[in-house]
Amino acid sequence: MVYFDHAATTPMRQSAIDAWVEHAGALNAGSQHAAGRKANAVLADARERIAGALGADPVEVVFTGSGTEANNIGVRGLFDASELDRVVATPIEHPAVLEVVKSLGQTGADVEWLPVGRDGHAKDLSALDTPAAVATMMWANNETGAIQPVGEAIERATAVGTPVHVDAVQAVGHVPVDFHALGATTLAASAHKFGGPRGTGILLAKRSPAPKPVILGGGQERGIRSGTVDVASAAATAVALEEAIAEHTEIERLRDALIEGVRQRVDGVVVATQEPALPGHAHFMFPGANADALIMLLDVQGISVSAGSACASGVLRMSHVLEAMGYSEREAMGALRVTVGRTNTAQDVEAFLNAIPDVVERARAAGAL
Ligand code: PLP
């Protein structure tokens, strides 16, 4: 099997599995008795290590149940903490941010979208020069891998007192992230994107302004995210993150070979991934082919990739990301996202390149029927 869908999720690292198993018996870290203190010591260690890896203070690390939850708290929580009702966002955010922004718009917020160029990068940031309740920009796009100008966005928003949320779910563990140097108010990450367990998110949240909670409860995690913390997953996340940051991989070289190989072998291919971009992302459009057909034809050969367009309830839709970049529906419907990760080899790239010309030809023939 050739797995090229690491941006969807990447296999858990053995070190993270070991840490998870070691601490699976941990009890409630909020309890005062000895077992509680023991669990809390493991949690405190995980918090400290994650903070160290991401340039944050331990108190700024908030464990959540997913990257989606961390994003919801960041965006809605900062909005709720503000007196203003203006929101600035990019139109290429992941649904975990996009849907929150749209929902704020539906309940009266004044939403302004930043323009995005054909290369997938946010362009004119002048909307950030007017104060807002919250501005939100993803570090790197999950479909194309395009790295966004988050540094400049934060500088401009901060100059007028706007708090900024950064969805760094695709970036953490893949490119260096330093929360204090960045200057964001909140930042979301997700353990399963860097070899930790699925169902564990991290929200880095400055002391002030702190986001208001989106769910109410027992007040754990500074009251920002109530609910008993999963200590074993926190420990596994810390181990996975440290390992991800320390490793040197061939990911970028393999990805470049993959893009070059596809360009040479398939006529009319459009490569949407434009630098600066994440090292593992390769986003292709094969106009005239349908992504569903491409995925299935690759799947029968044991090659796993994903559609570069949004797929909800089995129905392929035009990607809002490609639409914002100015691509046509014909181009976008044949979009494939191939994401390289630490388990891939040169043989995997070769297998993909051997398969792709015939797969595209057959998908195009099917599309023409
Ligand atoms: N944000 C981005 C950019 C993502 O790629 C994803 C996952 O695909 C998420 C948020 C959601 O993360 P999770 O799967 O942990 O809820």
Tab-separated table of C-alpha atoms and ligand atoms in Angstrom:
chain	number	residue	atom	x	y	z
A	1	MET	CA	0.000	0.000	0.000
A	2	VAL	CA	1.209	3.486	-0.896
A	3	TYR	CA	-0.180	6.091	1.474
A	4	PHE	CA	-0.090	9.627	0.094
A	5	ASP	CA	-2.766	11.205	2.294
A	6	HIS	CA	-0.677	12.451	5.225
A	7	ALA	CA	-2.479	15.816	5.341
A	8	ALA	CA	-5.738	13.996	6.131
A	9	THR	CA	-4.021	12.124	8.931
A	10	THR	CA	-0.623	10.538	9.368
A	11	PRO	CA	0.043	7.198	11.092
A	12	MET	CA	0.691	7.452	14.809
A	13	ARG	CA	4.388	7.314	15.710
A	14	GLN	CA	5.524	4.258	17.661
A	15	SER	CA	6.933	6.564	20.361
A	16	ALA	CA	3.483	8.155	20.736
A	17	ILE	CA	1.756	4.768	20.905
A	18	ASP	CA	4.234	3.712	23.618
A	19	ALA	CA	3.621	6.902	25.617
A	20	TRP	CA	-0.134	6.504	25.217
A	21	VAL	CA	-0.037	2.889	26.427
A	22	GLU	CA	2.234	3.829	29.333
A	23	HIS	CA	-0.232	6.447	30.574
A	24	ALA	CA	-3.535	4.868	29.514
A	25	GLY	CA	-4.286	4.079	33.150
A	26	ALA	CA	-3.924	7.705	34.293
A	27	LEU	CA	-6.912	8.902	36.312
A	28	ASN	CA	-8.467	12.367	36.653
A	29	ALA	CA	-5.719	15.003	36.618
A	30	GLY	CA	-8.057	17.328	38.539
A	31	SER	CA	-8.380	15.044	41.579
A	32	GLN	CA	-6.615	15.971	44.789
A	33	HIS	CA	-5.653	12.456	45.895
A	34	ALA	CA	-2.413	10.697	45.051
A	35	ALA	CA	-3.713	9.142	41.817
A	36	GLY	CA	-4.934	12.555	40.671
A	37	ARG	CA	-1.613	14.194	41.498
A	38	LYS	CA	0.181	11.456	39.592
A	39	ALA	CA	-1.992	12.038	36.498
A	40	ASN	CA	-1.514	15.773	36.871
A	41	ALA	CA	2.269	15.373	36.938
A	42	VAL	CA	2.110	13.531	33.585
A	43	LEU	CA	-0.191	16.229	32.183
A	44	ALA	CA	2.068	19.027	33.463
A	45	ASP	CA	5.075	17.361	31.846
A	46	ALA	CA	3.226	17.066	28.503
A	47	ARG	CA	2.105	20.697	28.735
A	48	GLU	CA	5.635	21.873	29.443
A	49	ARG	CA	7.136	19.888	26.582
A	50	ILE	CA	4.527	21.118	24.091
A	51	ALA	CA	5.043	24.698	25.259
A	52	GLY	CA	8.815	24.281	24.838
A	53	ALA	CA	8.413	22.840	21.343
A	54	LEU	CA	6.128	25.675	20.201
A	55	GLY	CA	7.697	28.725	21.890
A	56	ALA	CA	4.842	29.181	24.372
A	57	ASP	CA	4.527	29.210	28.163
A	58	PRO	CA	3.003	26.063	29.714
A	59	VAL	CA	0.008	28.083	30.976
A	60	GLU	CA	-0.750	29.060	27.369
A	61	VAL	CA	-1.260	25.411	26.326
A	62	VAL	CA	-4.929	24.390	26.326
A	63	PHE	CA	-5.768	20.759	25.464
A	64	THR	CA	-8.874	20.299	23.326
A	65	GLY	CA	-10.677	17.373	21.686
A	66	SER	CA	-9.595	18.223	18.103
A	67	GLY	CA	-8.108	20.850	15.846
A	68	THR	CA	-11.691	21.720	14.932
A	69	GLU	CA	-12.522	22.456	18.561
A	70	ALA	CA	-9.345	24.526	19.034
A	71	ASN	CA	-10.320	26.613	15.992
A	72	ASN	CA	-13.905	27.079	17.175
A	73	ILE	CA	-12.703	28.301	20.564
A	74	GLY	CA	-10.071	30.585	19.031
A	75	VAL	CA	-12.357	32.327	16.551
A	76	ARG	CA	-15.681	32.388	18.383
A	77	GLY	CA	-14.042	32.779	21.791
A	78	LEU	CA	-12.029	35.847	20.774
A	79	PHE	CA	-15.075	37.301	19.020
A	80	ASP	CA	-17.170	36.823	22.173
A	81	ALA	CA	-14.434	38.414	24.294
A	82	SER	CA	-14.533	41.601	22.199
A	83	GLU	CA	-16.896	44.584	22.159
A	84	LEU	CA	-16.534	44.944	18.395
A	85	ASP	CA	-18.500	42.998	15.783
A	86	ARG	CA	-16.167	43.005	12.796
A	87	VAL	CA	-14.354	39.823	11.650
A	88	VAL	CA	-11.593	39.534	9.043
A	89	ALA	CA	-10.782	36.136	7.515
A	90	THR	CA	-9.431	34.513	4.380
A	91	PRO	CA	-11.910	32.675	2.141
A	92	ILE	CA	-9.602	29.623	1.998
A	93	GLU	CA	-9.867	28.636	5.662
A	94	HIS	CA	-10.630	25.036	6.629
A	95	PRO	CA	-14.336	24.502	7.435
A	96	ALA	CA	-13.373	24.396	11.139
A	97	VAL	CA	-12.755	28.157	10.846
A	98	LEU	CA	-14.816	29.059	7.774
A	99	GLU	CA	-18.085	27.761	9.183
A	100	VAL	CA	-17.527	29.627	12.460
A	101	VAL	CA	-16.893	32.883	10.608
A	102	LYS	CA	-19.967	32.349	8.410
A	103	SER	CA	-22.054	31.592	11.472
A	104	LEU	CA	-20.848	34.809	13.152
A	105	GLY	CA	-21.849	36.624	9.961
A	106	GLN	CA	-25.309	35.070	10.079
A	107	THR	CA	-25.804	36.348	13.616
A	108	GLY	CA	-24.899	39.923	12.801
A	109	ALA	CA	-21.099	40.181	12.600
A	110	ASP	CA	-19.665	42.257	9.796
A	111	VAL	CA	-17.347	39.842	7.935
A	112	GLU	CA	-14.643	40.988	5.559
A	113	TRP	CA	-12.797	38.454	3.377
A	114	LEU	CA	-9.180	38.986	2.338
A	115	PRO	CA	-8.472	38.471	-1.382
A	116	VAL	CA	-6.466	35.412	-2.452
A	117	GLY	CA	-4.284	35.170	-5.575
A	118	ARG	CA	-4.136	32.362	-8.133
A	119	ASP	CA	-1.034	31.112	-6.309
A	120	GLY	CA	-3.181	30.396	-3.228
A	121	HIS	CA	-1.726	33.118	-0.999
A	122	ALA	CA	-3.689	35.928	0.680
A	123	LYS	CA	-2.778	39.122	-1.128
A	124	ASP	CA	-4.044	42.504	-0.033
A	125	LEU	CA	-4.058	42.687	3.765
A	126	SER	CA	-5.390	46.245	4.050
A	127	ALA	CA	-8.664	45.058	5.657
A	128	LEU	CA	-6.528	44.305	8.717
A	129	ASP	CA	-5.696	47.986	9.194
A	130	THR	CA	-9.195	48.647	10.568
A	131	PRO	CA	-9.873	47.309	14.099
A	132	ALA	CA	-11.901	44.092	14.368
A	133	ALA	CA	-13.115	41.757	17.123
A	134	VAL	CA	-10.945	39.022	15.629
A	135	ALA	CA	-8.902	38.339	12.529
A	136	THR	CA	-8.173	34.758	11.478
A	137	MET	CA	-5.663	33.389	9.004
A	138	MET	CA	-4.474	29.816	8.496
A	139	TRP	CA	-0.714	29.229	8.595
A	140	ALA	CA	-0.854	26.814	5.670
A	141	ASN	CA	-3.728	25.696	3.488
A	142	ASN	CA	-4.788	22.073	3.834
A	143	GLU	CA	-5.600	21.620	0.127
A	144	THR	CA	-2.701	23.351	-1.665
A	145	GLY	CA	-0.177	23.593	1.185
A	146	ALA	CA	0.274	27.332	0.467
A	147	ILE	CA	1.871	29.097	3.432
A	148	GLN	CA	0.048	32.332	4.228
A	149	PRO	CA	1.566	35.686	5.229
A	150	VAL	CA	0.646	35.211	8.901
A	151	GLY	CA	3.560	37.293	10.216
A	152	GLU	CA	2.548	40.382	8.246
A	153	ALA	CA	-1.145	39.816	9.027
A	154	ILE	CA	-0.448	39.688	12.762
A	155	GLU	CA	1.778	42.765	12.620
A	156	ARG	CA	-0.901	44.821	10.868
A	157	ALA	CA	-3.803	43.554	12.989
A	158	THR	CA	-1.860	44.022	16.223
A	159	ALA	CA	-1.017	47.617	15.238
A	160	VAL	CA	-4.752	48.455	15.495
A	161	GLY	CA	-5.419	46.230	18.519
A	162	THR	CA	-7.114	43.307	16.727
A	163	PRO	CA	-6.531	39.845	18.270
A	164	VAL	CA	-5.488	37.210	15.729
A	165	HIS	CA	-6.277	33.497	15.603
A	166	VAL	CA	-4.015	31.276	13.493
A	167	ASP	CA	-5.103	27.823	12.311
A	168	ALA	CA	-1.717	26.092	12.313
A	169	VAL	CA	-3.139	22.555	12.106
A	170	GLN	CA	-1.236	21.745	8.888
A	171	ALA	CA	1.902	23.622	9.949
A	172	VAL	CA	2.737	22.383	13.464
A	173	GLY	CA	5.255	19.554	13.301
A	174	HIS	CA	6.049	20.359	9.654
A	175	VAL	CA	7.557	23.851	9.762
A	176	PRO	CA	9.063	25.690	12.754
A	177	VAL	CA	6.378	27.364	14.874
A	178	ASP	CA	7.242	29.859	17.629
A	179	PHE	CA	4.105	31.233	19.278
A	180	HIS	CA	5.771	34.137	21.095
A	181	ALA	CA	7.842	35.209	18.104
A	182	LEU	CA	4.712	35.038	15.916
A	183	GLY	CA	2.663	37.227	18.245
A	184	ALA	CA	-0.715	35.567	17.579
A	185	THR	CA	-3.383	35.699	20.281
A	186	THR	CA	-4.460	32.087	19.769
A	187	LEU	CA	-3.140	29.249	17.610
A	188	ALA	CA	-4.692	25.850	16.845
A	189	ALA	CA	-2.852	22.553	16.277
A	190	SER	CA	-3.956	18.934	15.957
A	191	ALA	CA	-1.968	15.915	17.176
A	192	HIS	CA	-3.001	13.492	14.425
A	193	LYS	CA	-1.390	15.673	11.760
A	194	PHE	CA	2.112	15.090	13.179
A	195	GLY	CA	1.952	11.494	14.356
A	196	GLY	CA	0.071	11.901	17.608
A	197	PRO	CA	-3.348	10.440	18.419
A	198	ARG	CA	-6.514	11.470	16.600
A	199	GLY	CA	-9.005	13.362	18.750
A	200	THR	CA	-6.477	15.609	20.504
A	201	GLY	CA	-6.100	19.284	19.706
A	202	ILE	CA	-3.997	22.057	21.152
A	203	LEU	CA	-5.019	25.678	21.503
A	204	LEU	CA	-2.217	28.058	22.408
A	205	ALA	CA	-3.884	31.020	24.097
A	206	LYS	CA	-2.149	34.130	25.374
A	207	ARG	CA	-3.056	35.157	28.901
A	208	SER	CA	-4.882	38.207	27.575
A	209	PRO	CA	-7.107	38.652	25.734
A	210	ALA	CA	-8.223	35.089	26.473
A	211	PRO	CA	-10.994	33.537	24.367
A	212	LYS	CA	-14.344	32.988	26.046
A	213	PRO	CA	-15.270	29.295	26.292
A	214	VAL	CA	-17.637	27.876	23.681
A	215	ILE	CA	-18.794	25.063	25.976
A	216	LEU	CA	-19.388	25.481	29.682
A	217	GLY	CA	-18.454	23.085	32.447
A	218	GLY	CA	-16.022	22.370	35.250
A	219	GLY	CA	-13.489	25.047	34.346
A	220	GLN	CA	-10.537	22.868	33.372
A	221	GLU	CA	-7.833	24.313	31.102
A	222	ARG	CA	-8.151	27.885	32.468
A	223	GLY	CA	-11.900	27.668	31.948
A	224	ILE	CA	-11.245	27.918	28.202
A	225	ARG	CA	-11.995	24.246	27.576
A	226	SER	CA	-13.944	22.459	30.261
A	227	GLY	CA	-13.893	18.669	30.415
A	228	THR	CA	-11.625	16.079	31.998
A	229	VAL	CA	-8.359	16.060	30.066
A	230	ASP	CA	-7.184	12.886	28.319
A	231	VAL	CA	-3.792	12.538	30.032
A	232	ALA	CA	-2.541	9.610	27.925
A	233	SER	CA	-3.265	11.480	24.684
A	234	ALA	CA	-1.603	14.625	26.006
A	235	ALA	CA	1.549	12.618	26.828
A	236	ALA	CA	1.486	10.942	23.400
A	237	THR	CA	1.027	14.328	21.711
A	238	ALA	CA	4.082	15.785	23.470
A	239	VAL	CA	6.266	12.845	22.403
A	240	ALA	CA	5.001	12.962	18.796
A	241	LEU	CA	5.560	16.701	18.546
A	242	GLU	CA	9.123	16.533	19.853
A	243	GLU	CA	9.921	13.726	17.445
A	244	ALA	CA	8.303	15.537	14.488
A	245	ILE	CA	10.287	18.685	15.157
A	246	ALA	CA	13.618	16.872	15.564
A	247	GLU	CA	13.444	14.648	12.479
A	248	HIS	CA	15.072	15.326	9.137
A	249	THR	CA	13.180	13.695	6.334
A	250	GLU	CA	13.259	13.398	2.577
A	251	ILE	CA	9.677	14.639	2.306
A	252	GLU	CA	10.385	17.752	0.255
A	253	ARG	CA	12.717	15.974	-2.165
A	254	LEU	CA	10.143	13.219	-2.742
A	255	ARG	CA	7.358	15.774	-3.226
A	256	ASP	CA	9.444	17.736	-5.764
A	257	ALA	CA	10.203	14.521	-7.685
A	258	LEU	CA	6.503	13.701	-7.685
A	259	ILE	CA	5.479	17.094	-9.088
A	260	GLU	CA	8.226	17.039	-11.704
A	261	GLY	CA	7.334	13.475	-12.712
A	262	VAL	CA	3.639	14.277	-13.134
A	263	ARG	CA	4.451	17.386	-15.183
A	264	GLN	CA	6.551	15.260	-17.541
A	265	ARG	CA	4.031	12.446	-17.870
A	266	VAL	CA	0.584	14.074	-18.025
A	267	ASP	CA	-0.481	16.671	-20.587
A	268	GLY	CA	-2.519	19.597	-19.364
A	269	VAL	CA	-1.836	19.072	-15.654
A	270	VAL	CA	-2.131	22.198	-13.498
A	271	VAL	CA	-0.051	22.328	-10.325
A	272	ALA	CA	-1.844	24.464	-7.748
A	273	THR	CA	0.830	24.165	-5.050
A	274	GLN	CA	2.953	27.316	-5.279
A	275	GLU	CA	5.827	28.361	-2.993
A	276	PRO	CA	5.998	29.248	-0.196
A	277	ALA	CA	4.283	25.944	0.628
A	278	LEU	CA	4.455	23.049	3.062
A	279	PRO	CA	7.138	20.496	2.112
A	280	GLY	CA	4.784	17.525	1.661
A	281	HIS	CA	1.908	18.998	-0.371
A	282	ALA	CA	1.396	18.385	-4.081
A	283	HIS	CA	-1.922	19.587	-5.460
A	284	PHE	CA	-2.743	18.710	-9.070
A	285	MET	CA	-5.664	19.466	-11.354
A	286	PHE	CA	-6.330	17.195	-14.325
A	287	PRO	CA	-8.960	19.097	-16.348
A	288	GLY	CA	-11.474	16.789	-18.010
A	289	ALA	CA	-11.072	14.080	-15.359
A	290	ASN	CA	-13.236	13.618	-12.304
A	291	ALA	CA	-11.514	13.387	-8.900
A	292	ASP	CA	-13.771	10.512	-7.777
A	293	ALA	CA	-12.647	8.433	-10.751
A	294	LEU	CA	-8.987	9.347	-10.209
A	295	ILE	CA	-9.148	8.338	-6.549
A	296	MET	CA	-10.869	5.019	-7.243
A	297	LEU	CA	-8.524	4.102	-10.100
A	298	LEU	CA	-5.503	4.816	-7.880
A	299	ASP	CA	-7.108	3.050	-4.935
A	300	VAL	CA	-7.458	-0.249	-6.818
A	301	GLN	CA	-3.704	-0.071	-7.373
A	302	GLY	CA	-3.152	0.371	-3.633
A	303	ILE	CA	-2.402	4.097	-3.820
A	304	SER	CA	-4.265	6.343	-1.345
A	305	VAL	CA	-4.723	10.028	-2.175
A	306	SER	CA	-7.519	12.476	-1.588
A	307	ALA	CA	-9.677	14.766	-3.662
A	308	GLY	CA	-8.382	18.296	-3.861
A	309	SER	CA	-11.991	19.405	-3.642
A	310	ALA	CA	-14.366	19.244	-0.737
A	311	CYS	CA	-16.254	16.005	-0.484
A	312	ALA	CA	-19.275	15.995	1.786
A	313	SER	CA	-21.585	12.991	2.037
A	314	GLY	CA	-19.969	11.368	-0.976
A	315	VAL	CA	-20.840	14.227	-3.325
A	316	LEU	CA	-17.937	16.045	-4.915
A	317	ARG	CA	-18.282	19.816	-4.788
A	318	MET	CA	-16.183	22.621	-6.198
A	319	SER	CA	-13.519	23.447	-3.644
A	320	HIS	CA	-14.028	26.849	-2.015
A	321	VAL	CA	-10.231	27.157	-1.955
A	322	LEU	CA	-9.798	26.640	-5.703
A	323	GLU	CA	-12.785	28.890	-6.362
A	324	ALA	CA	-11.186	31.695	-4.311
A	325	MET	CA	-7.971	31.147	-6.294
A	326	GLY	CA	-9.915	31.732	-9.521
A	327	TYR	CA	-9.922	28.214	-10.999
A	328	SER	CA	-12.829	27.005	-13.135
A	329	GLU	CA	-15.166	24.195	-12.122
A	330	ARG	CA	-13.801	22.002	-14.944
A	331	GLU	CA	-10.288	22.360	-13.534
A	332	ALA	CA	-11.333	21.988	-9.904
A	333	MET	CA	-13.421	18.843	-10.402
A	334	GLY	CA	-10.292	16.972	-11.438
A	335	ALA	CA	-8.276	18.036	-8.399
A	336	LEU	CA	-6.119	15.575	-6.485
A	337	ARG	CA	-4.250	16.233	-3.269
A	338	VAL	CA	-1.176	14.073	-2.869
A	339	THR	CA	0.527	14.588	0.484
A	340	VAL	CA	3.894	13.048	1.236
A	341	GLY	CA	4.858	12.066	4.773
A	342	ARG	CA	7.614	10.458	6.791
A	343	THR	CA	6.637	6.884	5.877
A	344	ASN	CA	7.005	7.434	2.106
A	345	THR	CA	9.925	6.263	-0.015
A	346	ALA	CA	11.277	6.837	-3.533
A	347	GLN	CA	9.541	3.563	-4.490
A	348	ASP	CA	6.194	5.097	-3.511
A	349	VAL	CA	6.836	8.056	-5.816
A	350	GLU	CA	7.812	5.673	-8.594
A	351	ALA	CA	4.622	3.625	-8.102
A	352	PHE	CA	2.516	6.800	-8.317
A	353	LEU	CA	4.329	8.058	-11.423
A	354	ASN	CA	3.975	4.677	-13.133
A	355	ALA	CA	0.241	4.635	-12.448
A	356	ILE	CA	-0.811	8.233	-13.072
A	357	PRO	CA	-0.687	8.574	-16.920
A	358	ASP	CA	-3.061	5.650	-17.491
A	359	VAL	CA	-5.279	6.634	-14.555
A	360	VAL	CA	-5.728	10.164	-15.918
A	361	GLU	CA	-6.373	8.869	-19.431
A	362	ARG	CA	-9.059	6.489	-18.184
A	363	ALA	CA	-10.639	9.098	-15.915
A	364	ARG	CA	-10.706	11.598	-18.778
A	365	ALA	CA	-12.278	9.024	-21.078
A	366	ALA	CA	-14.924	8.291	-18.418
A	367	GLY	CA	-15.489	12.023	-17.920
A	368	ALA	CA	-16.040	12.505	-21.660
A	369	LEU	CA	-18.851	9.919	-21.820
B	1	PLP	N1	-7.648	23.025	10.158
B	1	PLP	C1	-6.960	22.519	9.119
B	1	PLP	C2	-6.136	23.426	8.258
B	1	PLP	C3	-7.019	21.145	8.844
B	1	PLP	O1	-6.345	20.639	7.814
B	1	PLP	C4	-7.824	20.317	9.682
B	1	PLP	C5	-7.955	18.857	9.412
B	1	PLP	O2	-8.015	18.433	8.283
B	1	PLP	C6	-8.492	20.900	10.758
B	1	PLP	C7	-8.378	22.254	10.956
B	1	PLP	C8	-9.341	20.072	11.688
B	1	PLP	O3	-8.540	19.319	12.559
B	1	PLP	P1	-9.154	18.031	13.312
B	1	PLP	O4	-9.193	16.950	12.308
B	1	PLP	O5	-8.160	17.729	14.405
B	1	PLP	O6	-10.463	18.422	13.854
